[in-house]
Amino acid sequence: MSFEDEWGTNEERLLCEAGSLGELFEQIKGLFSPLLIPGPGWERLVDSAGELPPTLAAFPLWLGFPLDEHRAGAELCVSLLGGTRSAAFFENRGRAEDADPSTASLAFLLGETGQEEAHLRRVVGDRVLLEYHIDPARRHATQDLGIFLYPIRPTLAGDHAGGRLQDFGVALDAMTAAVGWETDAAERRQVERAYLALKPDTRIGGIGAFPSRARAIGLTTLGFVTARDVTDFLERAGWPGKPAIVASILSRLDQHRALDRMHLGVHFAVGAGGVGPTTELHIFSQNRMYDHQGWFKDKQYWTPLMDGIRREGFVVPEKLSELATWSSGAKTLFGKSGPFVVLQRIHHFKFVLTEDRIHQVNGHVFLLMCCWPQSGKPAG
C-alpha cells in the first residue's frame, strides 16, 4: 500500500483538522524553522494559505526559502490532481461570477485536464501545479500566482525530429487560452525554439504562466547531467545571459563531488522577444527524481551537495544547517481525527541567475501530511 492510494482518505481527514491550509500550518508550526521563515514571512505565509483548502496538504507540496541572505520571503507550490476535493474547490471558485483571472484560468485548465480522453490529458496528465510567491512586503501575495501544467511522464521529451512538437503545441495552446491571451506568432516561435533546443534525454517538466505579470510562458526543463549539457541548452535556446556563470557554479560544486548522483533542471520565461534575462538552475537528487519512495529515504544523497554549497560560500551556513534538520523523514502527529504521519524531505536547490550574477539561492523542501496506510506502516 502506498501513500498515493490513501490520498482520498487523507483529504477527508484533513477537512476535520482545520478550516484552511493556513490554519493547518499554524497547528504544525513547530515543524517550521523561524530561521528559514522568520516572523513576517511566517505570518504572510499563514495569511496567504488561509485562502486555500487544508486538503492540499494531502498531496505533495513544496516550500522554498532563501538561503543566501536573511530575509523573510518564501515560495509555496501545491499540487492539484483531477477528481480530488482540492481540484473541485478551485474549479467551483473559478466558475463564480466574481472570480479573479488567475482562479478562472485555473478552473479552465482543471476542466480540460479532467477529461480522461482529452489530448491535453494524454500529454500532461491530470496534475496542475500552483506556485505562490510569498512576500511580506506585499499585502496580497496570493495574487502573484503561477499556474503550471506539470507532466510527470516523459511525454514531452526533447525531439529534434519534431515528432512531439504537436503535443507540445497542445499544452502551449491550453495554457495560452487559460490565461486569456491571443495567439502571438513571435512568442510561439521563441517557445518552440526553446523546446526544440532540448535533446532526447531531457524533457519539459512544466509549462506555465503568471496571469498577473507581464506576458511570458514559463518553461521548466529537466534531465541535464553535466554543466556542458546545461550551457549548451541555454545557448541553443537563446538565453541572453552568460552561460559561463552557470558553468562556473557547477564546476565549483563539481570539485567537491557535490553533483554526484544529481540531475539538473533549468527554468526561464519566454516571450515574443525570446528567453528572458533571468534563469533558474535547479539541482535535484537523482534518487528523488526517479524513485517516488526516494522522497522518504534520500537524506544521505544531499550531504555532498550541501557541503559543497557551504564551502563555496553560496549561502548563510546556519540556514543551510536548518534545511538539513528539516530533512528528518517521517514524524507522527496526533490530530483531532487521529494520528498522521508527516513526511519532510529536501526537494531541490535553486540558483536564480540574472545575466551575469547569482541573484538568489533557495532551498526547497517537500511536505506531505497523511494518515497511516492500511498496512499500518509508511510506504517505502
mmCIF file of C-alpha atoms in Angstrom:
data_model
loop_
_atom_site.group_PDB
_atom_site.id
_atom_site.type_symbol
_atom_site.label_atom_id
_atom_site.label_comp_id
_atom_site.label_asym_id
_atom_site.label_seq_id
_atom_site.Cartn_x
_atom_site.Cartn_y
_atom_site.Cartn_z
ATOM 1 C CA MET A 1 0.000 0.000 0.000
ATOM 2 C CA SER A 2 1.433 3.396 -0.995
ATOM 3 C CA PHE A 3 0.516 6.865 0.200
ATOM 4 C CA GLU A 4 -0.935 7.612 -3.247
ATOM 5 C CA ASP A 5 -3.644 5.004 -2.535
ATOM 6 C CA GLU A 6 -4.660 6.942 0.585
ATOM 7 C CA TRP A 7 -4.979 10.437 -0.889
ATOM 8 C CA GLY A 8 -8.797 10.461 -0.896
ATOM 9 C CA THR A 9 -8.901 9.417 2.751
ATOM 10 C CA ASN A 10 -6.232 11.988 3.584
ATOM 11 C CA GLU A 11 -8.369 14.789 2.174
ATOM 12 C CA GLU A 12 -11.356 13.748 4.264
ATOM 13 C CA ARG A 13 -9.248 13.562 7.402
ATOM 14 C CA LEU A 14 -7.655 16.957 6.832
ATOM 15 C CA LEU A 15 -11.084 18.581 6.481
ATOM 16 C CA CYS A 16 -11.654 17.532 10.084
ATOM 17 C CA GLU A 17 -8.382 19.092 11.225
ATOM 18 C CA ALA A 18 -8.570 22.684 10.005
ATOM 19 C CA GLY A 19 -10.663 25.159 8.058
ATOM 20 C CA SER A 20 -7.811 26.180 5.767
ATOM 21 C CA LEU A 21 -4.247 25.341 4.842
ATOM 22 C CA GLY A 22 -3.101 28.381 6.817
ATOM 23 C CA GLU A 23 -4.845 27.116 9.939
ATOM 24 C CA LEU A 24 -3.245 23.720 9.398
ATOM 25 C CA PHE A 25 0.197 25.330 9.121
ATOM 26 C CA GLU A 26 -0.410 27.069 12.445
ATOM 27 C CA GLN A 27 -1.230 23.718 14.042
ATOM 28 C CA ILE A 28 2.072 22.206 12.840
ATOM 29 C CA LYS A 29 4.094 25.385 13.308
ATOM 30 C CA GLY A 30 6.698 23.501 15.331
ATOM 31 C CA LEU A 31 7.837 21.747 12.155
ATOM 32 C CA PHE A 32 8.906 25.068 10.583
ATOM 33 C CA SER A 33 12.159 26.821 11.427
ATOM 34 C CA PRO A 34 11.917 30.534 12.341
ATOM 35 C CA LEU A 35 15.406 30.906 10.867
ATOM 36 C CA LEU A 36 14.208 29.756 7.431
ATOM 37 C CA ILE A 37 10.961 31.690 7.577
ATOM 38 C CA PRO A 38 11.093 34.389 10.274
ATOM 39 C CA GLY A 39 8.125 36.233 11.778
ATOM 40 C CA PRO A 40 6.866 38.460 8.932
ATOM 41 C CA GLY A 41 7.374 35.708 6.346
ATOM 42 C CA TRP A 42 5.611 33.138 8.503
ATOM 43 C CA GLU A 43 2.683 35.460 9.134
ATOM 44 C CA ARG A 44 2.339 36.200 5.420
ATOM 45 C CA LEU A 45 2.541 32.505 4.542
ATOM 46 C CA VAL A 46 -0.206 31.628 7.020
ATOM 47 C CA ASP A 47 -2.300 34.566 5.823
ATOM 48 C CA SER A 48 -1.927 33.577 2.169
ATOM 49 C CA ALA A 49 -2.550 29.891 2.861
ATOM 50 C CA GLY A 50 -5.669 30.919 4.775
ATOM 51 C CA GLU A 51 -7.366 31.296 1.391
ATOM 52 C CA LEU A 52 -6.550 27.689 0.429
ATOM 53 C CA PRO A 53 -8.211 24.410 1.489
ATOM 54 C CA PRO A 54 -6.491 22.203 4.105
ATOM 55 C CA THR A 55 -6.852 19.239 1.735
ATOM 56 C CA LEU A 56 -3.844 20.498 -0.253
ATOM 57 C CA ALA A 57 -1.553 19.021 2.423
ATOM 58 C CA ALA A 58 -2.797 15.572 1.372
ATOM 59 C CA PHE A 59 -0.675 15.852 -1.769
ATOM 60 C CA PRO A 60 2.987 16.756 -2.240
ATOM 61 C CA LEU A 61 3.583 20.431 -1.549
ATOM 62 C CA TRP A 62 6.836 22.348 -1.622
ATOM 63 C CA LEU A 63 8.158 25.322 0.315
ATOM 64 C CA GLY A 64 11.137 27.357 -0.869
ATOM 65 C CA PHE A 65 13.265 29.525 1.400
ATOM 66 C CA PRO A 66 16.103 31.955 0.529
ATOM 67 C CA LEU A 67 19.402 30.632 1.897
ATOM 68 C CA ASP A 68 21.782 33.351 0.733
ATOM 69 C CA GLU A 69 20.563 36.169 2.965
ATOM 70 C CA HIS A 70 18.430 36.900 5.992
ATOM 71 C CA ARG A 71 15.020 37.837 4.634
ATOM 72 C CA ALA A 72 11.502 36.597 5.128
ATOM 73 C CA GLY A 73 10.271 35.585 1.673
ATOM 74 C CA ALA A 74 9.063 32.119 0.698
ATOM 75 C CA GLU A 75 7.582 30.136 -2.177
ATOM 76 C CA LEU A 76 4.663 27.754 -1.804
ATOM 77 C CA CYS A 77 3.887 25.178 -4.500
ATOM 78 C CA VAL A 78 0.880 22.872 -4.286
ATOM 79 C CA SER A 79 -0.383 20.029 -6.469
ATOM 80 C CA LEU A 80 -3.903 19.670 -7.808
ATOM 81 C CA LEU A 81 -4.958 16.272 -9.142
ATOM 82 C CA GLY A 82 -8.081 15.784 -11.201
ATOM 83 C CA GLY A 83 -11.055 14.261 -9.400
ATOM 84 C CA THR A 84 -9.963 15.328 -5.914
ATOM 85 C CA ARG A 85 -11.688 17.575 -3.374
ATOM 86 C CA SER A 86 -8.875 20.086 -3.757
ATOM 87 C CA ALA A 87 -9.383 20.344 -7.519
ATOM 88 C CA ALA A 88 -13.158 20.684 -7.061
ATOM 89 C CA PHE A 89 -12.592 23.576 -4.625
ATOM 90 C CA PHE A 90 -10.686 25.572 -7.247
ATOM 91 C CA GLU A 91 -12.995 24.627 -10.095
ATOM 92 C CA ASN A 92 -16.046 25.853 -8.165
ATOM 93 C CA ARG A 93 -14.343 29.054 -7.064
ATOM 94 C CA GLY A 94 -13.047 29.752 -10.563
ATOM 95 C CA ARG A 95 -16.519 29.498 -12.093
ATOM 96 C CA ALA A 96 -18.010 32.107 -9.784
ATOM 97 C CA GLU A 97 -19.027 35.418 -11.357
ATOM 98 C CA ASP A 98 -16.559 37.366 -9.211
ATOM 99 C CA ALA A 99 -13.598 35.005 -9.822
ATOM 100 C CA ASP A 100 -10.272 36.741 -10.368
ATOM 101 C CA PRO A 101 -8.431 35.991 -13.656
ATOM 102 C CA SER A 102 -5.936 33.583 -12.063
ATOM 103 C CA THR A 103 -8.616 31.459 -10.417
ATOM 104 C CA ALA A 104 -10.730 31.436 -13.576
ATOM 105 C CA SER A 105 -7.675 30.348 -15.581
ATOM 106 C CA LEU A 106 -7.033 27.526 -13.145
ATOM 107 C CA ALA A 107 -10.634 26.305 -13.307
ATOM 108 C CA PHE A 108 -10.402 26.223 -17.107
ATOM 109 C CA LEU A 109 -7.250 24.082 -17.041
ATOM 110 C CA LEU A 110 -8.655 21.695 -14.434
ATOM 111 C CA GLY A 111 -11.712 21.238 -16.582
ATOM 112 C CA GLU A 112 -9.545 20.407 -19.594
ATOM 113 C CA THR A 113 -7.175 18.006 -17.817
ATOM 114 C CA GLY A 114 -10.135 16.376 -16.053
ATOM 115 C CA GLN A 115 -11.366 14.828 -19.307
ATOM 116 C CA GLU A 116 -9.864 11.338 -19.487
ATOM 117 C CA GLU A 117 -9.916 11.139 -23.289
ATOM 118 C CA ALA A 118 -8.688 14.665 -23.911
ATOM 119 C CA HIS A 119 -5.489 15.067 -25.926
ATOM 120 C CA LEU A 120 -4.198 17.533 -23.334
ATOM 121 C CA ARG A 121 -4.526 14.971 -20.554
ATOM 122 C CA ARG A 122 -2.637 12.377 -22.577
ATOM 123 C CA VAL A 123 0.196 14.883 -22.916
ATOM 124 C CA VAL A 124 0.415 16.439 -19.446
ATOM 125 C CA GLY A 125 -1.643 14.128 -17.233
ATOM 126 C CA ASP A 126 -4.220 15.334 -14.716
ATOM 127 C CA ARG A 127 -1.920 17.357 -12.453
ATOM 128 C CA VAL A 128 -1.727 21.154 -12.231
ATOM 129 C CA LEU A 129 0.861 22.921 -10.087
ATOM 130 C CA LEU A 130 0.201 26.243 -8.335
ATOM 131 C CA GLU A 131 3.128 28.450 -7.365
ATOM 132 C CA TYR A 132 2.631 31.251 -4.835
ATOM 133 C CA HIS A 133 5.359 33.800 -4.130
ATOM 134 C CA ILE A 134 5.064 34.968 -0.533
ATOM 135 C CA ASP A 135 6.496 38.436 0.018
ATOM 136 C CA PRO A 136 5.864 40.122 3.407
ATOM 137 C CA ALA A 137 6.164 43.499 1.708
ATOM 138 C CA ARG A 138 3.139 42.734 -0.480
ATOM 139 C CA ARG A 139 -0.254 42.677 1.128
ATOM 140 C CA HIS A 140 -1.907 40.480 -1.496
ATOM 141 C CA ALA A 141 0.767 37.827 -2.071
ATOM 142 C CA THR A 142 -1.625 35.167 -3.366
ATOM 143 C CA GLN A 143 -2.439 37.337 -6.364
ATOM 144 C CA ASP A 144 1.085 36.594 -7.651
ATOM 145 C CA LEU A 145 0.042 33.101 -8.672
ATOM 146 C CA GLY A 146 1.808 30.911 -11.198
ATOM 147 C CA ILE A 147 -0.192 28.134 -12.893
ATOM 148 C CA PHE A 148 1.747 25.263 -14.422
ATOM 149 C CA LEU A 149 0.856 22.160 -16.360
ATOM 150 C CA TYR A 150 3.081 19.553 -14.779
ATOM 151 C CA PRO A 151 3.667 16.419 -16.875
ATOM 152 C CA ILE A 152 5.145 13.689 -14.692
ATOM 153 C CA ARG A 153 5.900 11.368 -17.609
ATOM 154 C CA PRO A 154 8.479 11.986 -20.382
ATOM 155 C CA THR A 155 5.702 12.727 -22.888
ATOM 156 C CA LEU A 156 7.429 15.995 -23.798
ATOM 157 C CA ALA A 157 10.973 14.706 -24.067
ATOM 158 C CA GLY A 158 13.282 16.560 -26.432
ATOM 159 C CA ASP A 159 12.869 15.501 -30.037
ATOM 160 C CA HIS A 160 14.960 17.125 -32.743
ATOM 161 C CA ALA A 161 12.876 15.482 -35.438
ATOM 162 C CA GLY A 162 9.873 17.442 -34.178
ATOM 163 C CA GLY A 163 7.634 14.417 -33.677
ATOM 164 C CA ARG A 164 6.450 15.680 -30.299
ATOM 165 C CA LEU A 165 6.159 19.306 -31.331
ATOM 166 C CA GLN A 166 2.431 18.901 -31.947
ATOM 167 C CA ASP A 167 1.879 17.577 -28.425
ATOM 168 C CA PHE A 168 3.929 20.447 -27.036
ATOM 169 C CA GLY A 169 1.709 22.816 -29.020
ATOM 170 C CA VAL A 170 -1.421 21.302 -27.444
ATOM 171 C CA ALA A 171 -0.093 22.097 -23.970
ATOM 172 C CA LEU A 172 1.029 25.556 -25.035
ATOM 173 C CA ASP A 173 -2.357 26.338 -26.610
ATOM 174 C CA ALA A 174 -4.147 25.223 -23.434
ATOM 175 C CA MET A 175 -2.030 27.459 -21.227
ATOM 176 C CA THR A 176 -2.406 30.445 -23.556
ATOM 177 C CA ALA A 177 -6.180 30.001 -23.730
ATOM 178 C CA ALA A 178 -6.442 29.554 -19.962
ATOM 179 C CA VAL A 179 -4.920 32.946 -19.209
ATOM 180 C CA GLY A 180 -6.968 34.648 -21.923
ATOM 181 C CA TRP A 181 -4.135 35.566 -24.276
ATOM 182 C CA GLU A 182 -4.441 35.857 -28.023
ATOM 183 C CA THR A 183 -2.083 33.753 -30.119
ATOM 184 C CA ASP A 184 1.245 35.528 -30.697
ATOM 185 C CA ALA A 185 3.218 34.110 -33.632
ATOM 186 C CA ALA A 186 6.541 35.587 -32.474
ATOM 187 C CA GLU A 187 6.109 34.205 -28.974
ATOM 188 C CA ARG A 188 5.169 30.819 -30.385
ATOM 189 C CA ARG A 189 8.336 30.672 -32.465
ATOM 190 C CA GLN A 190 10.512 31.539 -29.471
ATOM 191 C CA VAL A 191 8.849 28.988 -27.178
ATOM 192 C CA GLU A 192 9.116 26.272 -29.826
ATOM 193 C CA ARG A 193 12.775 27.176 -30.306
ATOM 194 C CA ALA A 194 13.371 26.559 -26.602
ATOM 195 C CA TYR A 195 11.593 23.205 -26.772
ATOM 196 C CA LEU A 196 13.486 22.093 -29.863
ATOM 197 C CA ALA A 197 16.740 23.005 -28.103
ATOM 198 C CA LEU A 198 16.178 20.004 -25.815
ATOM 199 C CA LYS A 199 17.914 16.719 -26.540
ATOM 200 C CA PRO A 200 16.025 13.393 -26.337
ATOM 201 C CA ASP A 201 17.279 12.570 -22.822
ATOM 202 C CA THR A 202 15.873 15.832 -21.426
ATOM 203 C CA ARG A 203 12.253 16.917 -21.176
ATOM 204 C CA ILE A 204 9.686 19.566 -20.353
ATOM 205 C CA GLY A 205 8.721 19.333 -16.691
ATOM 206 C CA GLY A 206 6.423 22.349 -16.546
ATOM 207 C CA ILE A 207 4.642 24.848 -18.801
ATOM 208 C CA GLY A 208 3.033 27.809 -17.101
ATOM 209 C CA ALA A 209 2.341 31.484 -16.687
ATOM 210 C CA PHE A 210 1.698 34.148 -14.067
ATOM 211 C CA PRO A 211 -1.542 35.810 -15.216
ATOM 212 C CA SER A 212 -0.885 38.924 -13.095
ATOM 213 C CA ARG A 213 2.582 39.526 -14.585
ATOM 214 C CA ALA A 214 3.804 40.697 -17.963
ATOM 215 C CA ARG A 215 3.072 38.144 -20.655
ATOM 216 C CA ALA A 216 5.558 35.265 -20.842
ATOM 217 C CA ILE A 217 5.489 31.470 -20.908
ATOM 218 C CA GLY A 218 7.430 29.783 -18.121
ATOM 219 C CA LEU A 219 9.270 26.601 -19.119
ATOM 220 C CA THR A 220 10.841 24.132 -16.711
ATOM 221 C CA THR A 221 13.228 21.670 -18.351
ATOM 222 C CA LEU A 222 14.638 18.597 -16.611
ATOM 223 C CA GLY A 223 17.161 15.810 -17.041
ATOM 224 C CA PHE A 224 20.512 17.547 -17.571
ATOM 225 C CA VAL A 225 23.525 15.761 -16.093
ATOM 226 C CA THR A 226 26.607 17.913 -16.768
ATOM 227 C CA ALA A 227 27.412 21.610 -16.837
ATOM 228 C CA ARG A 228 28.025 21.318 -20.566
ATOM 229 C CA ASP A 229 24.524 19.893 -21.040
ATOM 230 C CA VAL A 230 23.064 22.973 -19.356
ATOM 231 C CA THR A 231 25.201 25.626 -21.026
ATOM 232 C CA ASP A 232 24.765 24.128 -24.485
ATOM 233 C CA PHE A 233 20.995 24.104 -23.978
ATOM 234 C CA LEU A 234 20.962 27.732 -22.801
ATOM 235 C CA GLU A 235 22.925 28.786 -25.862
ATOM 236 C CA ARG A 236 20.670 26.864 -28.245
ATOM 237 C CA ALA A 237 17.564 28.284 -26.545
ATOM 238 C CA GLY A 238 18.908 31.833 -26.884
ATOM 239 C CA TRP A 239 19.337 32.840 -23.236
ATOM 240 C CA PRO A 240 20.830 36.381 -23.293
ATOM 241 C CA GLY A 241 22.821 35.834 -20.099
ATOM 242 C CA LYS A 242 26.309 34.436 -19.737
ATOM 243 C CA PRO A 243 26.341 30.603 -19.700
ATOM 244 C CA ALA A 244 29.862 30.871 -18.283
ATOM 245 C CA ILE A 245 28.451 31.796 -14.881
ATOM 246 C CA VAL A 246 26.373 28.601 -14.898
ATOM 247 C CA ALA A 247 29.477 26.611 -15.831
ATOM 248 C CA SER A 248 31.426 28.318 -13.029
ATOM 249 C CA ILE A 249 28.828 27.476 -10.359
ATOM 250 C CA LEU A 250 28.602 23.848 -11.407
ATOM 251 C CA SER A 251 32.379 23.497 -11.801
ATOM 252 C CA ARG A 252 32.939 24.806 -8.280
ATOM 253 C CA LEU A 253 30.411 22.325 -6.904
ATOM 254 C CA ASP A 254 31.781 19.501 -9.008
ATOM 255 C CA GLN A 255 35.226 19.989 -7.473
ATOM 256 C CA HIS A 256 33.682 18.828 -4.195
ATOM 257 C CA ARG A 257 31.926 15.891 -5.941
ATOM 258 C CA ALA A 258 28.753 17.681 -4.889
ATOM 259 C CA LEU A 259 26.954 16.828 -8.120
ATOM 260 C CA ASP A 260 27.433 13.058 -7.977
ATOM 261 C CA ARG A 261 24.027 11.377 -8.282
ATOM 262 C CA MET A 262 22.389 14.708 -9.105
ATOM 263 C CA HIS A 263 20.311 15.861 -12.040
ATOM 264 C CA LEU A 264 19.915 19.438 -13.182
ATOM 265 C CA GLY A 265 16.972 21.494 -14.352
ATOM 266 C CA VAL A 266 16.545 24.900 -15.953
ATOM 267 C CA HIS A 267 13.604 27.281 -15.716
ATOM 268 C CA PHE A 268 13.136 30.519 -17.640
ATOM 269 C CA ALA A 269 10.418 32.707 -19.108
ATOM 270 C CA VAL A 270 9.970 33.104 -22.866
ATOM 271 C CA GLY A 271 8.201 35.961 -24.623
ATOM 272 C CA ALA A 272 7.918 37.314 -28.136
ATOM 273 C CA GLY A 273 11.433 38.730 -27.826
ATOM 274 C CA GLY A 274 12.957 35.418 -26.757
ATOM 275 C CA VAL A 275 14.209 33.991 -23.468
ATOM 276 C CA GLY A 276 14.234 36.474 -20.590
ATOM 277 C CA PRO A 277 17.415 37.536 -18.761
ATOM 278 C CA THR A 278 16.646 35.571 -15.589
ATOM 279 C CA THR A 279 17.105 31.820 -15.449
ATOM 280 C CA GLU A 280 16.856 29.338 -12.604
ATOM 281 C CA LEU A 281 19.277 26.463 -12.194
ATOM 282 C CA HIS A 282 17.657 23.611 -10.252
ATOM 283 C CA ILE A 283 19.619 20.779 -8.634
ATOM 284 C CA PHE A 284 17.716 17.578 -7.829
ATOM 285 C CA SER A 285 18.716 14.314 -6.226
ATOM 286 C CA GLN A 286 18.813 11.652 -8.925
ATOM 287 C CA ASN A 287 17.203 9.266 -6.448
ATOM 288 C CA ARG A 288 14.319 11.683 -5.801
ATOM 289 C CA MET A 289 13.591 12.276 -9.455
ATOM 290 C CA TYR A 290 13.171 8.690 -10.488
ATOM 291 C CA ASP A 291 12.033 6.839 -7.384
ATOM 292 C CA HIS A 292 8.961 8.125 -5.537
ATOM 293 C CA GLN A 293 9.983 6.140 -2.466
ATOM 294 C CA GLY A 294 13.266 8.042 -2.598
ATOM 295 C CA TRP A 295 11.378 11.115 -1.394
ATOM 296 C CA PHE A 296 11.363 9.498 2.018
ATOM 297 C CA LYS A 297 14.794 7.845 2.147
ATOM 298 C CA ASP A 298 17.339 10.003 0.376
ATOM 299 C CA LYS A 299 18.794 12.277 3.083
ATOM 300 C CA GLN A 300 22.319 10.962 2.535
ATOM 301 C CA TYR A 301 22.194 11.925 -1.140
ATOM 302 C CA TRP A 302 22.098 15.622 -0.254
ATOM 303 C CA THR A 303 25.115 15.720 2.081
ATOM 304 C CA PRO A 304 27.860 16.188 -0.568
ATOM 305 C CA LEU A 305 25.857 18.909 -2.322
ATOM 306 C CA MET A 306 25.152 20.792 0.908
ATOM 307 C CA ASP A 307 28.810 20.514 1.902
ATOM 308 C CA GLY A 308 29.869 21.923 -1.473
ATOM 309 C CA ILE A 309 27.360 24.780 -1.308
ATOM 310 C CA ARG A 310 28.594 25.655 2.181
ATOM 311 C CA ARG A 311 32.294 25.518 1.257
ATOM 312 C CA GLU A 312 31.792 27.748 -1.760
ATOM 313 C CA GLY A 313 30.074 30.392 0.356
ATOM 314 C CA PHE A 314 26.878 30.474 -1.684
ATOM 315 C CA VAL A 315 24.589 30.582 1.379
ATOM 316 C CA VAL A 316 24.286 31.559 5.034
ATOM 317 C CA PRO A 317 25.728 28.450 6.777
ATOM 318 C CA GLU A 318 23.195 28.493 9.616
ATOM 319 C CA LYS A 319 20.282 28.470 7.209
ATOM 320 C CA LEU A 320 21.734 25.516 5.332
ATOM 321 C CA SER A 321 22.089 23.615 8.615
ATOM 322 C CA GLU A 322 18.441 24.335 9.386
ATOM 323 C CA LEU A 323 17.456 22.996 5.988
ATOM 324 C CA ALA A 324 19.377 19.787 6.717
ATOM 325 C CA THR A 325 17.495 19.467 10.000
ATOM 326 C CA TRP A 326 14.215 19.694 8.086
ATOM 327 C CA SER A 327 15.081 16.508 6.207
ATOM 328 C CA SER A 328 14.107 14.325 9.119
ATOM 329 C CA GLY A 329 11.960 11.744 7.371
ATOM 330 C CA ALA A 330 8.626 10.777 8.895
ATOM 331 C CA LYS A 331 7.113 12.188 12.079
ATOM 332 C CA THR A 332 3.900 11.154 13.785
ATOM 333 C CA LEU A 333 1.456 13.850 14.878
ATOM 334 C CA PHE A 334 -1.832 13.329 16.659
ATOM 335 C CA GLY A 335 -4.697 15.400 15.304
ATOM 336 C CA LYS A 336 -8.374 15.719 16.111
ATOM 337 C CA SER A 337 -9.238 12.753 13.897
ATOM 338 C CA GLY A 338 -6.329 10.519 14.901
ATOM 339 C CA PRO A 339 -2.646 10.053 14.061
ATOM 340 C CA PHE A 340 -0.966 11.483 10.964
ATOM 341 C CA VAL A 341 2.441 10.870 9.507
ATOM 342 C CA VAL A 342 4.209 13.984 8.223
ATOM 343 C CA LEU A 343 6.880 13.373 5.602
ATOM 344 C CA GLN A 344 9.629 16.001 5.314
ATOM 345 C CA ARG A 345 12.487 15.998 2.837
ATOM 346 C CA ILE A 346 14.688 18.357 0.894
ATOM 347 C CA HIS A 347 13.224 18.586 -2.601
ATOM 348 C CA HIS A 348 15.794 20.611 -4.563
ATOM 349 C CA PHE A 349 18.098 23.632 -4.559
ATOM 350 C CA LYS A 350 17.645 26.613 -6.850
ATOM 351 C CA PHE A 351 20.144 29.215 -8.059
ATOM 352 C CA VAL A 352 18.465 32.274 -9.589
ATOM 353 C CA LEU A 353 20.753 33.905 -12.154
ATOM 354 C CA THR A 354 20.263 37.260 -13.833
ATOM 355 C CA GLU A 355 22.527 37.654 -16.843
ATOM 356 C CA ASP A 356 25.970 37.587 -15.202
ATOM 357 C CA ARG A 357 25.420 37.100 -11.474
ATOM 358 C CA ILE A 358 23.767 34.960 -8.824
ATOM 359 C CA HIS A 359 20.665 36.808 -7.703
ATOM 360 C CA GLN A 360 19.380 34.321 -5.112
ATOM 361 C CA VAL A 361 19.884 30.795 -3.750
ATOM 362 C CA ASN A 362 16.851 28.900 -2.445
ATOM 363 C CA GLY A 363 16.373 25.604 -0.665
ATOM 364 C CA HIS A 364 13.093 23.822 -1.379
ATOM 365 C CA VAL A 365 11.534 21.279 0.953
ATOM 366 C CA PHE A 366 8.894 18.633 0.393
ATOM 367 C CA LEU A 367 5.961 18.161 2.780
ATOM 368 C CA LEU A 368 3.186 15.579 2.807
ATOM 369 C CA MET A 369 0.712 15.037 5.644
ATOM 370 C CA CYS A 370 -1.353 11.872 5.628
ATOM 371 C CA CYS A 371 -2.963 9.154 7.708
ATOM 372 C CA TRP A 372 -1.233 5.841 8.215
ATOM 373 C CA PRO A 373 -1.657 3.471 5.238
ATOM 374 C CA GLN A 374 -3.887 0.482 5.791
ATOM 375 C CA SER A 375 -0.802 -1.743 6.047
ATOM 376 C CA GLY A 376 -0.038 0.021 9.341
ATOM 377 C CA LYS A 377 3.354 1.401 8.352
ATOM 378 C CA PRO A 378 4.617 4.049 5.952
ATOM 379 C CA ALA A 379 5.229 3.013 2.371
ATOM 380 C CA GLY A 380 8.882 2.657 1.416
#
